């Protein structure tokens, strides 16, 4: 679990993305928020984006962001019986999967959305694309690994929302 910060703010002033990656299947979830998000709101964001889909987690690995080291955060997860593991300072290898996911997500944002005002609306589609792509390790999508099925897709993005360099790769619907 990690925050990607310093993104250009969209209409709702969200300029941070909370990135959460499952350790088993590597399925990722992206939640937009503001730099000023509190620990309590981070916990609520986690509840509405992760626990409702995956249940109570056995363990959470995160960096040493003050929101993840606070007393509220620690006590909240103690009540659920969830173990909290914090990565060592200057050694993010413990949570390397999240760091790799951050890089991929940032690339997807750059490729699909040149207008910051539209970027936030694209997050659900970016998350979908990330989780629907075949994994290099298993050749299965993260959706398939997590739920046992691949979602049906008949999605074609409007050409005006694509970055200029990605327009050449868009396929026309027949």
Short mmCIF file of N, CA and C in Angstrom, two decimals:
data_model
loop_
_atom_site.label_atom_id
_atom_site.label_comp_id
_atom_site.label_asym_id
_atom_site.label_seq_id
_atom_site.Cartn_x
_atom_site.Cartn_y
_atom_site.Cartn_z
N UNK A 1 0.85 -1.15 0.00
CA UNK A 1 0.00 0.00 0.00
C UNK A 1 0.90 1.23 0.00
N UNK A 2 0.54 2.19 -0.86
CA UNK A 2 1.41 3.36 -1.02
C UNK A 2 0.59 4.50 -1.60
N UNK A 3 1.08 5.71 -1.42
CA UNK A 3 0.48 6.89 -2.03
C UNK A 3 1.36 7.36 -3.18
N UNK A 4 0.75 7.62 -4.34
CA UNK A 4 1.43 8.30 -5.44
C UNK A 4 1.02 9.76 -5.33
N UNK A 5 2.00 10.63 -5.14
CA UNK A 5 1.70 12.02 -4.82
C UNK A 5 2.12 12.97 -5.94
N UNK A 6 1.75 14.22 -5.78
CA UNK A 6 2.14 15.31 -6.67
C UNK A 6 1.63 15.15 -8.10
N UNK A 7 0.44 14.60 -8.24
CA UNK A 7 -0.19 14.55 -9.56
C UNK A 7 -0.90 15.88 -9.79
N UNK A 8 -1.09 16.28 -11.06
CA UNK A 8 -1.86 17.51 -11.30
C UNK A 8 -3.29 17.31 -10.80
N UNK A 9 -3.79 18.26 -10.06
CA UNK A 9 -5.13 18.15 -9.48
C UNK A 9 -6.19 18.30 -10.56
N UNK A 10 -7.22 17.47 -10.47
CA UNK A 10 -8.36 17.55 -11.37
C UNK A 10 -9.42 18.47 -10.78
N UNK A 11 -10.65 18.41 -11.30
CA UNK A 11 -11.71 19.31 -10.85
C UNK A 11 -12.05 19.15 -9.36
N UNK A 12 -11.90 17.95 -8.81
CA UNK A 12 -12.23 17.73 -7.40
C UNK A 12 -11.02 17.94 -6.49
N UNK A 13 -9.92 18.45 -7.03
CA UNK A 13 -8.69 18.75 -6.29
C UNK A 13 -7.95 17.51 -5.79
N UNK A 14 -8.32 16.32 -6.26
CA UNK A 14 -7.59 15.12 -5.88
C UNK A 14 -6.27 15.09 -6.64
N UNK A 15 -5.16 15.02 -5.90
CA UNK A 15 -3.85 15.02 -6.52
C UNK A 15 -2.96 13.88 -6.00
N UNK A 16 -3.59 12.89 -5.37
CA UNK A 16 -2.89 11.74 -4.81
C UNK A 16 -3.69 10.49 -5.15
N UNK A 17 -2.99 9.39 -5.36
CA UNK A 17 -3.67 8.11 -5.57
C UNK A 17 -3.17 7.13 -4.52
N UNK A 18 -4.10 6.52 -3.80
CA UNK A 18 -3.77 5.43 -2.89
C UNK A 18 -3.75 4.16 -3.72
N UNK A 19 -2.60 3.49 -3.75
CA UNK A 19 -2.42 2.27 -4.54
C UNK A 19 -2.36 1.09 -3.58
N UNK A 20 -3.22 0.11 -3.80
CA UNK A 20 -3.27 -1.07 -2.95
C UNK A 20 -3.13 -2.29 -3.84
N UNK A 21 -2.17 -3.16 -3.54
CA UNK A 21 -1.88 -4.34 -4.36
C UNK A 21 -1.99 -5.58 -3.50
N UNK A 22 -2.77 -6.57 -3.98
CA UNK A 22 -2.88 -7.84 -3.27
C UNK A 22 -1.60 -8.65 -3.41
N UNK A 23 -1.18 -9.28 -2.34
CA UNK A 23 0.08 -10.02 -2.37
C UNK A 23 -0.01 -11.32 -3.15
N UNK A 24 -1.15 -11.99 -3.14
CA UNK A 24 -1.25 -13.28 -3.82
C UNK A 24 -1.39 -13.12 -5.33
N UNK A 25 -2.43 -12.43 -5.76
CA UNK A 25 -2.69 -12.33 -7.20
C UNK A 25 -2.12 -11.07 -7.84
N UNK A 26 -1.71 -10.11 -7.03
CA UNK A 26 -1.17 -8.82 -7.49
C UNK A 26 -2.26 -7.91 -8.06
N UNK A 27 -3.54 -8.22 -7.81
CA UNK A 27 -4.63 -7.34 -8.24
C UNK A 27 -4.45 -5.99 -7.56
N UNK A 28 -4.69 -4.91 -8.31
CA UNK A 28 -4.47 -3.56 -7.79
C UNK A 28 -5.77 -2.76 -7.76
N UNK A 29 -5.82 -1.85 -6.81
CA UNK A 29 -6.93 -0.90 -6.71
C UNK A 29 -6.33 0.49 -6.55
N UNK A 30 -6.94 1.46 -7.23
CA UNK A 30 -6.47 2.84 -7.20
C UNK A 30 -7.59 3.73 -6.67
N UNK A 31 -7.31 4.52 -5.64
CA UNK A 31 -8.31 5.41 -5.06
C UNK A 31 -7.76 6.83 -5.03
N UNK A 32 -8.48 7.75 -5.66
CA UNK A 32 -8.06 9.15 -5.70
C UNK A 32 -8.38 9.84 -4.38
N UNK A 33 -7.48 10.70 -3.95
CA UNK A 33 -7.69 11.46 -2.71
C UNK A 33 -6.84 12.74 -2.76
N UNK A 34 -6.93 13.51 -1.70
CA UNK A 34 -6.17 14.76 -1.61
C UNK A 34 -4.90 14.55 -0.77
N UNK A 35 -3.93 15.41 -0.94
CA UNK A 35 -2.69 15.35 -0.15
C UNK A 35 -2.99 15.44 1.34
N UNK A 36 -4.03 16.16 1.69
CA UNK A 36 -4.36 16.40 3.10
C UNK A 36 -5.20 15.30 3.73
N UNK A 37 -5.33 14.15 3.08
CA UNK A 37 -6.17 13.08 3.62
C UNK A 37 -5.68 12.67 5.01
N UNK A 38 -6.63 12.48 5.91
CA UNK A 38 -6.30 12.09 7.29
C UNK A 38 -6.21 10.58 7.40
N UNK A 39 -5.70 10.12 8.53
CA UNK A 39 -5.63 8.68 8.79
C UNK A 39 -7.03 8.07 8.79
N UNK A 40 -7.99 8.75 9.40
CA UNK A 40 -9.35 8.25 9.47
C UNK A 40 -9.96 8.11 8.08
N UNK A 41 -9.73 9.11 7.23
CA UNK A 41 -10.27 9.05 5.87
C UNK A 41 -9.54 8.00 5.04
N UNK A 42 -8.25 7.78 5.31
CA UNK A 42 -7.51 6.72 4.63
C UNK A 42 -8.11 5.36 4.98
N UNK A 43 -8.42 5.17 6.27
CA UNK A 43 -9.04 3.91 6.71
C UNK A 43 -10.40 3.73 6.04
N UNK A 44 -11.18 4.80 5.92
CA UNK A 44 -12.49 4.71 5.26
C UNK A 44 -12.32 4.39 3.77
N UNK A 45 -11.34 5.01 3.13
CA UNK A 45 -11.04 4.73 1.73
C UNK A 45 -10.67 3.26 1.55
N UNK A 46 -9.87 2.75 2.47
CA UNK A 46 -9.48 1.34 2.44
C UNK A 46 -10.71 0.45 2.61
N UNK A 47 -11.58 0.80 3.54
CA UNK A 47 -12.80 0.03 3.79
C UNK A 47 -13.69 0.00 2.56
N UNK A 48 -13.91 1.16 1.93
CA UNK A 48 -14.84 1.22 0.80
C UNK A 48 -14.26 0.66 -0.49
N UNK A 49 -12.93 0.61 -0.60
CA UNK A 49 -12.32 0.13 -1.84
C UNK A 49 -11.74 -1.27 -1.75
N UNK A 50 -11.42 -1.75 -0.55
CA UNK A 50 -10.76 -3.05 -0.42
C UNK A 50 -11.58 -4.04 0.39
N UNK A 51 -11.93 -3.68 1.61
CA UNK A 51 -12.62 -4.65 2.47
C UNK A 51 -13.97 -5.06 1.90
N UNK A 52 -14.66 -4.18 1.22
CA UNK A 52 -15.96 -4.55 0.66
C UNK A 52 -15.81 -5.58 -0.47
N UNK A 53 -14.64 -5.61 -1.09
CA UNK A 53 -14.39 -6.55 -2.19
C UNK A 53 -13.66 -7.81 -1.75
N UNK A 54 -12.77 -7.67 -0.75
CA UNK A 54 -11.88 -8.78 -0.41
C UNK A 54 -11.98 -9.25 1.04
N UNK A 55 -12.79 -8.60 1.86
CA UNK A 55 -12.93 -8.99 3.26
C UNK A 55 -11.79 -8.47 4.12
N UNK A 56 -11.73 -8.98 5.34
CA UNK A 56 -10.69 -8.56 6.29
C UNK A 56 -9.38 -9.21 5.89
N UNK A 57 -8.34 -8.41 5.81
CA UNK A 57 -7.04 -8.91 5.37
C UNK A 57 -6.26 -9.49 6.55
N UNK A 58 -5.44 -10.49 6.25
CA UNK A 58 -4.59 -11.08 7.28
C UNK A 58 -3.41 -10.17 7.61
N UNK A 59 -2.87 -9.50 6.60
CA UNK A 59 -1.70 -8.63 6.79
C UNK A 59 -1.72 -7.50 5.78
N UNK A 60 -1.14 -6.37 6.17
CA UNK A 60 -1.00 -5.21 5.30
C UNK A 60 0.46 -4.78 5.34
N UNK A 61 1.05 -4.62 4.16
CA UNK A 61 2.42 -4.11 4.05
C UNK A 61 2.33 -2.68 3.51
N UNK A 62 2.99 -1.76 4.18
CA UNK A 62 2.97 -0.37 3.72
C UNK A 62 4.30 0.29 4.03
N UNK A 63 4.47 1.49 3.46
CA UNK A 63 5.66 2.26 3.82
C UNK A 63 5.40 2.94 5.16
N UNK A 64 6.30 3.78 5.58
CA UNK A 64 6.20 4.41 6.89
C UNK A 64 5.54 5.79 6.83
N UNK A 65 4.58 5.93 5.95
CA UNK A 65 3.81 7.16 5.89
C UNK A 65 3.16 7.39 7.26
N UNK A 66 3.13 8.62 7.75
CA UNK A 66 2.53 8.89 9.07
C UNK A 66 1.10 8.37 9.21
N UNK A 67 0.36 8.31 8.11
CA UNK A 67 -1.01 7.79 8.18
C UNK A 67 -1.02 6.31 8.51
N UNK A 68 0.05 5.59 8.12
CA UNK A 68 0.11 4.15 8.36
C UNK A 68 0.81 3.80 9.67
N UNK A 69 1.42 4.77 10.32
CA UNK A 69 2.10 4.51 11.59
C UNK A 69 1.36 5.12 12.77
N UNK A 70 0.23 5.75 12.52
CA UNK A 70 -0.51 6.42 13.59
C UNK A 70 -1.16 5.42 14.53
N UNK A 71 -1.48 5.89 15.71
CA UNK A 71 -2.13 5.07 16.73
C UNK A 71 -3.51 4.61 16.24
N UNK A 72 -4.26 5.51 15.59
CA UNK A 72 -5.59 5.16 15.08
C UNK A 72 -5.51 3.99 14.10
N UNK A 73 -4.58 4.09 13.14
CA UNK A 73 -4.43 3.05 12.12
C UNK A 73 -4.07 1.71 12.77
N UNK A 74 -3.11 1.75 13.71
CA UNK A 74 -2.66 0.54 14.38
C UNK A 74 -3.79 -0.10 15.18
N UNK A 75 -4.51 0.69 15.96
CA UNK A 75 -5.60 0.17 16.79
C UNK A 75 -6.75 -0.36 15.93
N UNK A 76 -7.04 0.33 14.84
CA UNK A 76 -8.12 -0.13 13.95
C UNK A 76 -7.83 -1.53 13.43
N UNK A 77 -6.63 -1.77 12.94
CA UNK A 77 -6.31 -3.07 12.36
C UNK A 77 -6.09 -4.14 13.43
N UNK A 78 -5.70 -3.73 14.64
CA UNK A 78 -5.60 -4.70 15.74
C UNK A 78 -6.97 -5.29 16.03
N UNK A 79 -8.01 -4.46 15.99
CA UNK A 79 -9.37 -4.94 16.25
C UNK A 79 -9.80 -5.98 15.23
N UNK A 80 -9.33 -5.87 14.00
CA UNK A 80 -9.67 -6.84 12.96
C UNK A 80 -8.74 -8.05 12.98
N UNK A 81 -7.67 -7.98 13.76
CA UNK A 81 -6.70 -9.07 13.79
C UNK A 81 -5.75 -9.06 12.61
N UNK A 82 -5.63 -7.92 11.95
CA UNK A 82 -4.76 -7.77 10.78
C UNK A 82 -3.36 -7.36 11.23
N UNK A 83 -2.35 -8.06 10.73
CA UNK A 83 -0.96 -7.72 11.05
C UNK A 83 -0.51 -6.57 10.15
N UNK A 84 0.20 -5.61 10.73
CA UNK A 84 0.74 -4.49 9.97
C UNK A 84 2.24 -4.65 9.85
N UNK A 85 2.74 -4.61 8.62
CA UNK A 85 4.18 -4.70 8.37
C UNK A 85 4.60 -3.41 7.68
N UNK A 86 5.61 -2.76 8.22
CA UNK A 86 6.10 -1.51 7.65
C UNK A 86 7.44 -1.77 6.98
N UNK A 87 7.61 -1.22 5.78
CA UNK A 87 8.89 -1.39 5.08
C UNK A 87 9.97 -0.60 5.80
N UNK A 88 11.19 -1.05 5.66
CA UNK A 88 12.33 -0.39 6.28
C UNK A 88 12.65 0.89 5.51
N UNK A 89 13.05 1.91 6.23
CA UNK A 89 13.39 3.19 5.59
C UNK A 89 14.49 2.97 4.55
N UNK A 90 14.30 3.55 3.36
CA UNK A 90 15.23 3.46 2.23
C UNK A 90 15.40 2.03 1.70
N UNK A 91 14.52 1.12 2.06
CA UNK A 91 14.54 -0.25 1.54
C UNK A 91 13.11 -0.65 1.15
N UNK A 92 12.60 -0.09 0.06
CA UNK A 92 11.21 -0.38 -0.32
C UNK A 92 11.01 -1.76 -0.94
N UNK A 93 12.05 -2.60 -0.95
CA UNK A 93 11.94 -3.91 -1.58
C UNK A 93 10.84 -4.77 -0.94
N UNK A 94 10.57 -4.55 0.36
CA UNK A 94 9.53 -5.32 1.04
C UNK A 94 8.21 -5.15 0.32
N UNK A 95 7.96 -3.97 -0.19
CA UNK A 95 6.71 -3.70 -0.90
C UNK A 95 7.01 -3.36 -2.36
N UNK A 96 7.93 -4.09 -2.96
CA UNK A 96 8.35 -3.83 -4.33
C UNK A 96 7.25 -3.96 -5.36
N UNK A 97 6.27 -4.86 -5.12
CA UNK A 97 5.18 -5.03 -6.07
C UNK A 97 4.38 -3.74 -6.20
N UNK A 98 4.14 -3.07 -5.09
CA UNK A 98 3.40 -1.80 -5.15
C UNK A 98 4.19 -0.75 -5.90
N UNK A 99 5.51 -0.72 -5.71
CA UNK A 99 6.34 0.25 -6.43
C UNK A 99 6.27 -0.01 -7.94
N UNK A 100 6.30 -1.27 -8.36
CA UNK A 100 6.18 -1.61 -9.79
C UNK A 100 4.80 -1.23 -10.31
N UNK A 101 3.77 -1.49 -9.51
CA UNK A 101 2.41 -1.14 -9.90
C UNK A 101 2.28 0.37 -10.05
N UNK A 102 2.89 1.13 -9.15
CA UNK A 102 2.87 2.60 -9.25
C UNK A 102 3.42 3.06 -10.59
N UNK A 103 4.55 2.48 -11.00
CA UNK A 103 5.17 2.86 -12.28
C UNK A 103 4.24 2.54 -13.45
N UNK A 104 3.65 1.35 -13.44
CA UNK A 104 2.75 0.95 -14.52
C UNK A 104 1.52 1.85 -14.56
N UNK A 105 0.95 2.15 -13.38
CA UNK A 105 -0.23 3.00 -13.32
C UNK A 105 0.09 4.40 -13.85
N UNK A 106 1.24 4.95 -13.48
CA UNK A 106 1.62 6.27 -13.96
C UNK A 106 1.79 6.27 -15.48
N UNK A 107 2.34 5.19 -16.04
CA UNK A 107 2.47 5.08 -17.50
C UNK A 107 1.10 5.00 -18.15
N UNK A 108 0.17 4.25 -17.57
CA UNK A 108 -1.18 4.15 -18.12
C UNK A 108 -1.88 5.51 -18.09
N UNK A 109 -1.69 6.25 -17.02
CA UNK A 109 -2.29 7.59 -16.93
C UNK A 109 -1.74 8.49 -18.03
N UNK A 110 -0.42 8.47 -18.22
CA UNK A 110 0.21 9.30 -19.26
C UNK A 110 -0.26 8.92 -20.65
N UNK A 111 -0.44 7.62 -20.90
CA UNK A 111 -0.83 7.16 -22.23
C UNK A 111 -2.29 7.43 -22.54
N UNK A 112 -3.15 7.46 -21.54
CA UNK A 112 -4.58 7.54 -21.82
C UNK A 112 -5.21 8.88 -21.55
N UNK A 113 -4.56 9.72 -20.78
CA UNK A 113 -5.25 10.93 -20.37
C UNK A 113 -4.31 12.13 -20.34
N UNK A 114 -4.40 12.97 -21.35
CA UNK A 114 -3.56 14.16 -21.40
C UNK A 114 -4.20 15.35 -20.70
N UNK A 115 -5.50 15.29 -20.47
CA UNK A 115 -6.22 16.38 -19.83
C UNK A 115 -6.43 16.06 -18.35
N UNK A 116 -5.79 16.80 -17.41
CA UNK A 116 -5.95 16.51 -15.99
C UNK A 116 -7.40 16.55 -15.51
N UNK A 117 -8.24 17.33 -16.17
CA UNK A 117 -9.64 17.40 -15.78
C UNK A 117 -10.36 16.07 -16.02
N UNK A 118 -9.89 15.29 -16.98
CA UNK A 118 -10.52 14.00 -17.30
C UNK A 118 -9.83 12.83 -16.62
N UNK A 119 -8.64 13.07 -16.06
CA UNK A 119 -7.83 11.98 -15.51
C UNK A 119 -8.56 11.19 -14.43
N UNK A 120 -9.17 11.90 -13.51
CA UNK A 120 -9.83 11.22 -12.39
C UNK A 120 -10.96 10.32 -12.87
N UNK A 121 -11.67 10.74 -13.91
CA UNK A 121 -12.72 9.89 -14.47
C UNK A 121 -12.16 8.64 -15.11
N UNK A 122 -10.89 8.68 -15.49
CA UNK A 122 -10.26 7.53 -16.15
C UNK A 122 -9.73 6.50 -15.16
N UNK A 123 -9.62 6.83 -13.87
CA UNK A 123 -9.05 5.88 -12.90
C UNK A 123 -9.74 4.52 -12.90
N UNK A 124 -11.08 4.45 -12.89
CA UNK A 124 -11.70 3.12 -12.91
C UNK A 124 -11.33 2.32 -14.16
N UNK A 125 -11.22 2.99 -15.31
CA UNK A 125 -10.84 2.29 -16.54
C UNK A 125 -9.38 1.87 -16.52
N UNK A 126 -8.53 2.71 -15.94
CA UNK A 126 -7.11 2.37 -15.82
C UNK A 126 -6.95 1.17 -14.90
N UNK A 127 -7.67 1.17 -13.78
CA UNK A 127 -7.63 0.02 -12.86
C UNK A 127 -8.13 -1.24 -13.57
N UNK A 128 -9.22 -1.10 -14.34
CA UNK A 128 -9.76 -2.23 -15.08
C UNK A 128 -8.74 -2.76 -16.08
N UNK A 129 -8.12 -1.86 -16.83
CA UNK A 129 -7.12 -2.28 -17.83
C UNK A 129 -5.94 -2.97 -17.17
N UNK A 130 -5.48 -2.43 -16.06
CA UNK A 130 -4.35 -3.04 -15.34
C UNK A 130 -4.71 -4.45 -14.89
N UNK A 131 -5.88 -4.62 -14.28
CA UNK A 131 -6.28 -5.92 -13.74
C UNK A 131 -6.74 -6.90 -14.81
N UNK A 132 -7.05 -6.41 -16.01
CA UNK A 132 -7.50 -7.29 -17.09
C UNK A 132 -6.36 -7.70 -18.02
N UNK A 133 -5.19 -7.10 -17.86
CA UNK A 133 -4.03 -7.45 -18.69
C UNK A 133 -3.46 -8.79 -18.24
N UNK A 134 -3.01 -9.62 -19.17
CA UNK A 134 -2.42 -10.90 -18.77
C UNK A 134 -1.11 -10.69 -18.01
N UNK A 135 -0.94 -11.45 -16.96
CA UNK A 135 0.28 -11.39 -16.17
C UNK A 135 1.40 -12.10 -16.92
N UNK A 136 2.58 -11.53 -16.93
CA UNK A 136 3.72 -12.15 -17.61
C UNK A 136 4.09 -13.48 -16.94
N UNK A 137 3.88 -13.57 -15.64
CA UNK A 137 4.26 -14.76 -14.89
C UNK A 137 3.29 -15.92 -15.13
N UNK A 138 1.98 -15.63 -15.13
CA UNK A 138 0.98 -16.70 -15.22
C UNK A 138 0.25 -16.75 -16.55
N UNK A 139 0.37 -15.75 -17.37
CA UNK A 139 -0.35 -15.55 -18.64
C UNK A 139 -1.87 -15.41 -18.43
N UNK A 140 -2.31 -15.27 -17.21
CA UNK A 140 -3.73 -15.06 -16.90
C UNK A 140 -3.91 -13.62 -16.42
N UNK A 141 -5.11 -13.09 -16.59
CA UNK A 141 -5.38 -11.74 -16.08
C UNK A 141 -5.51 -11.81 -14.56
N UNK A 142 -5.32 -10.66 -13.92
CA UNK A 142 -5.47 -10.60 -12.47
C UNK A 142 -6.91 -10.83 -12.07
N UNK A 143 -7.87 -10.45 -12.93
CA UNK A 143 -9.27 -10.77 -12.68
C UNK A 143 -9.46 -12.27 -12.62
N UNK A 144 -8.89 -12.98 -13.58
CA UNK A 144 -9.03 -14.43 -13.62
C UNK A 144 -8.40 -15.07 -12.39
N UNK A 145 -7.23 -14.61 -12.02
CA UNK A 145 -6.56 -15.18 -10.85
C UNK A 145 -7.33 -14.92 -9.57
N UNK A 146 -8.02 -13.79 -9.51
CA UNK A 146 -8.75 -13.42 -8.29
C UNK A 146 -10.17 -14.00 -8.25
N UNK A 147 -10.88 -13.99 -9.39
CA UNK A 147 -12.29 -14.37 -9.40
C UNK A 147 -12.58 -15.63 -10.21
N UNK A 148 -11.61 -16.12 -10.97
CA UNK A 148 -11.82 -17.33 -11.76
C UNK A 148 -12.46 -17.09 -13.11
N UNK A 149 -12.70 -15.84 -13.49
CA UNK A 149 -13.27 -15.52 -14.80
C UNK A 149 -12.61 -14.24 -15.32
N UNK A 150 -12.62 -14.10 -16.64
CA UNK A 150 -12.20 -12.85 -17.26
C UNK A 150 -13.46 -12.07 -17.60
N UNK A 151 -13.50 -10.78 -17.31
CA UNK A 151 -14.68 -10.00 -17.66
C UNK A 151 -14.81 -9.84 -19.17
N UNK A 152 -16.04 -9.74 -19.63
CA UNK A 152 -16.30 -9.48 -21.03
C UNK A 152 -15.95 -8.03 -21.32
N UNK A 153 -15.24 -7.80 -22.42
CA UNK A 153 -14.89 -6.42 -22.77
C UNK A 153 -15.24 -6.14 -24.22
N UNK A 154 -15.89 -5.04 -24.41
CA UNK A 154 -16.17 -4.53 -25.74
C UNK A 154 -15.98 -3.02 -25.68
N UNK A 155 -14.88 -2.65 -25.09
CA UNK A 155 -14.62 -1.25 -24.79
C UNK A 155 -13.75 -0.62 -25.86
N UNK A 156 -14.19 0.50 -26.39
CA UNK A 156 -13.30 1.26 -27.27
C UNK A 156 -13.33 2.70 -26.77
N UNK A 157 -12.16 3.21 -26.48
CA UNK A 157 -12.07 4.57 -25.94
C UNK A 157 -12.32 5.60 -27.04
N UNK A 158 -13.03 6.68 -26.71
CA UNK A 158 -13.19 7.76 -27.70
C UNK A 158 -11.81 8.33 -28.05
N UNK A 159 -11.58 8.52 -29.32
CA UNK A 159 -10.26 8.94 -29.79
C UNK A 159 -9.84 10.29 -29.21
N UNK A 160 -10.79 11.18 -28.86
CA UNK A 160 -10.40 12.50 -28.35
C UNK A 160 -9.83 12.43 -26.93
N UNK A 161 -10.05 11.33 -26.20
CA UNK A 161 -9.51 11.22 -24.84
C UNK A 161 -8.13 10.57 -24.81
N UNK A 162 -7.66 10.10 -25.94
CA UNK A 162 -6.36 9.43 -25.98
C UNK A 162 -5.23 10.43 -26.18
N UNK A 163 -4.11 10.11 -25.60
CA UNK A 163 -2.92 10.92 -25.84
C UNK A 163 -2.56 10.80 -27.32
N UNK A 164 -2.00 11.85 -27.93
CA UNK A 164 -1.72 11.83 -29.37
C UNK A 164 -0.91 10.63 -29.84
N UNK A 165 0.10 10.22 -29.08
CA UNK A 165 0.93 9.09 -29.53
C UNK A 165 0.19 7.77 -29.48
N UNK A 166 -0.83 7.65 -28.61
CA UNK A 166 -1.54 6.38 -28.50
C UNK A 166 -2.65 6.25 -29.54
N UNK A 167 -3.02 7.35 -30.23
CA UNK A 167 -4.08 7.29 -31.23
C UNK A 167 -3.73 6.35 -32.37
N UNK A 168 -2.46 6.24 -32.71
CA UNK A 168 -2.07 5.38 -33.82
C UNK A 168 -2.31 3.90 -33.51
N UNK A 169 -2.46 3.56 -32.21
CA UNK A 169 -2.64 2.16 -31.83
C UNK A 169 -4.10 1.78 -31.61
N UNK A 170 -5.00 2.77 -31.64
CA UNK A 170 -6.41 2.46 -31.41
C UNK A 170 -6.95 1.67 -32.59
N UNK A 171 -7.68 0.60 -32.29
CA UNK A 171 -8.30 -0.21 -33.34
C UNK A 171 -9.72 0.27 -33.55
N UNK A 172 -10.14 0.27 -34.77
CA UNK A 172 -11.50 0.69 -35.11
C UNK A 172 -12.45 -0.48 -34.92
N UNK A 173 -13.64 -0.20 -34.35
CA UNK A 173 -14.66 -1.24 -34.19
C UNK A 173 -15.25 -1.57 -35.54
N UNK A 174 -15.55 -2.85 -35.74
CA UNK A 174 -16.13 -3.28 -37.01
C UNK A 174 -17.61 -3.45 -36.85
#
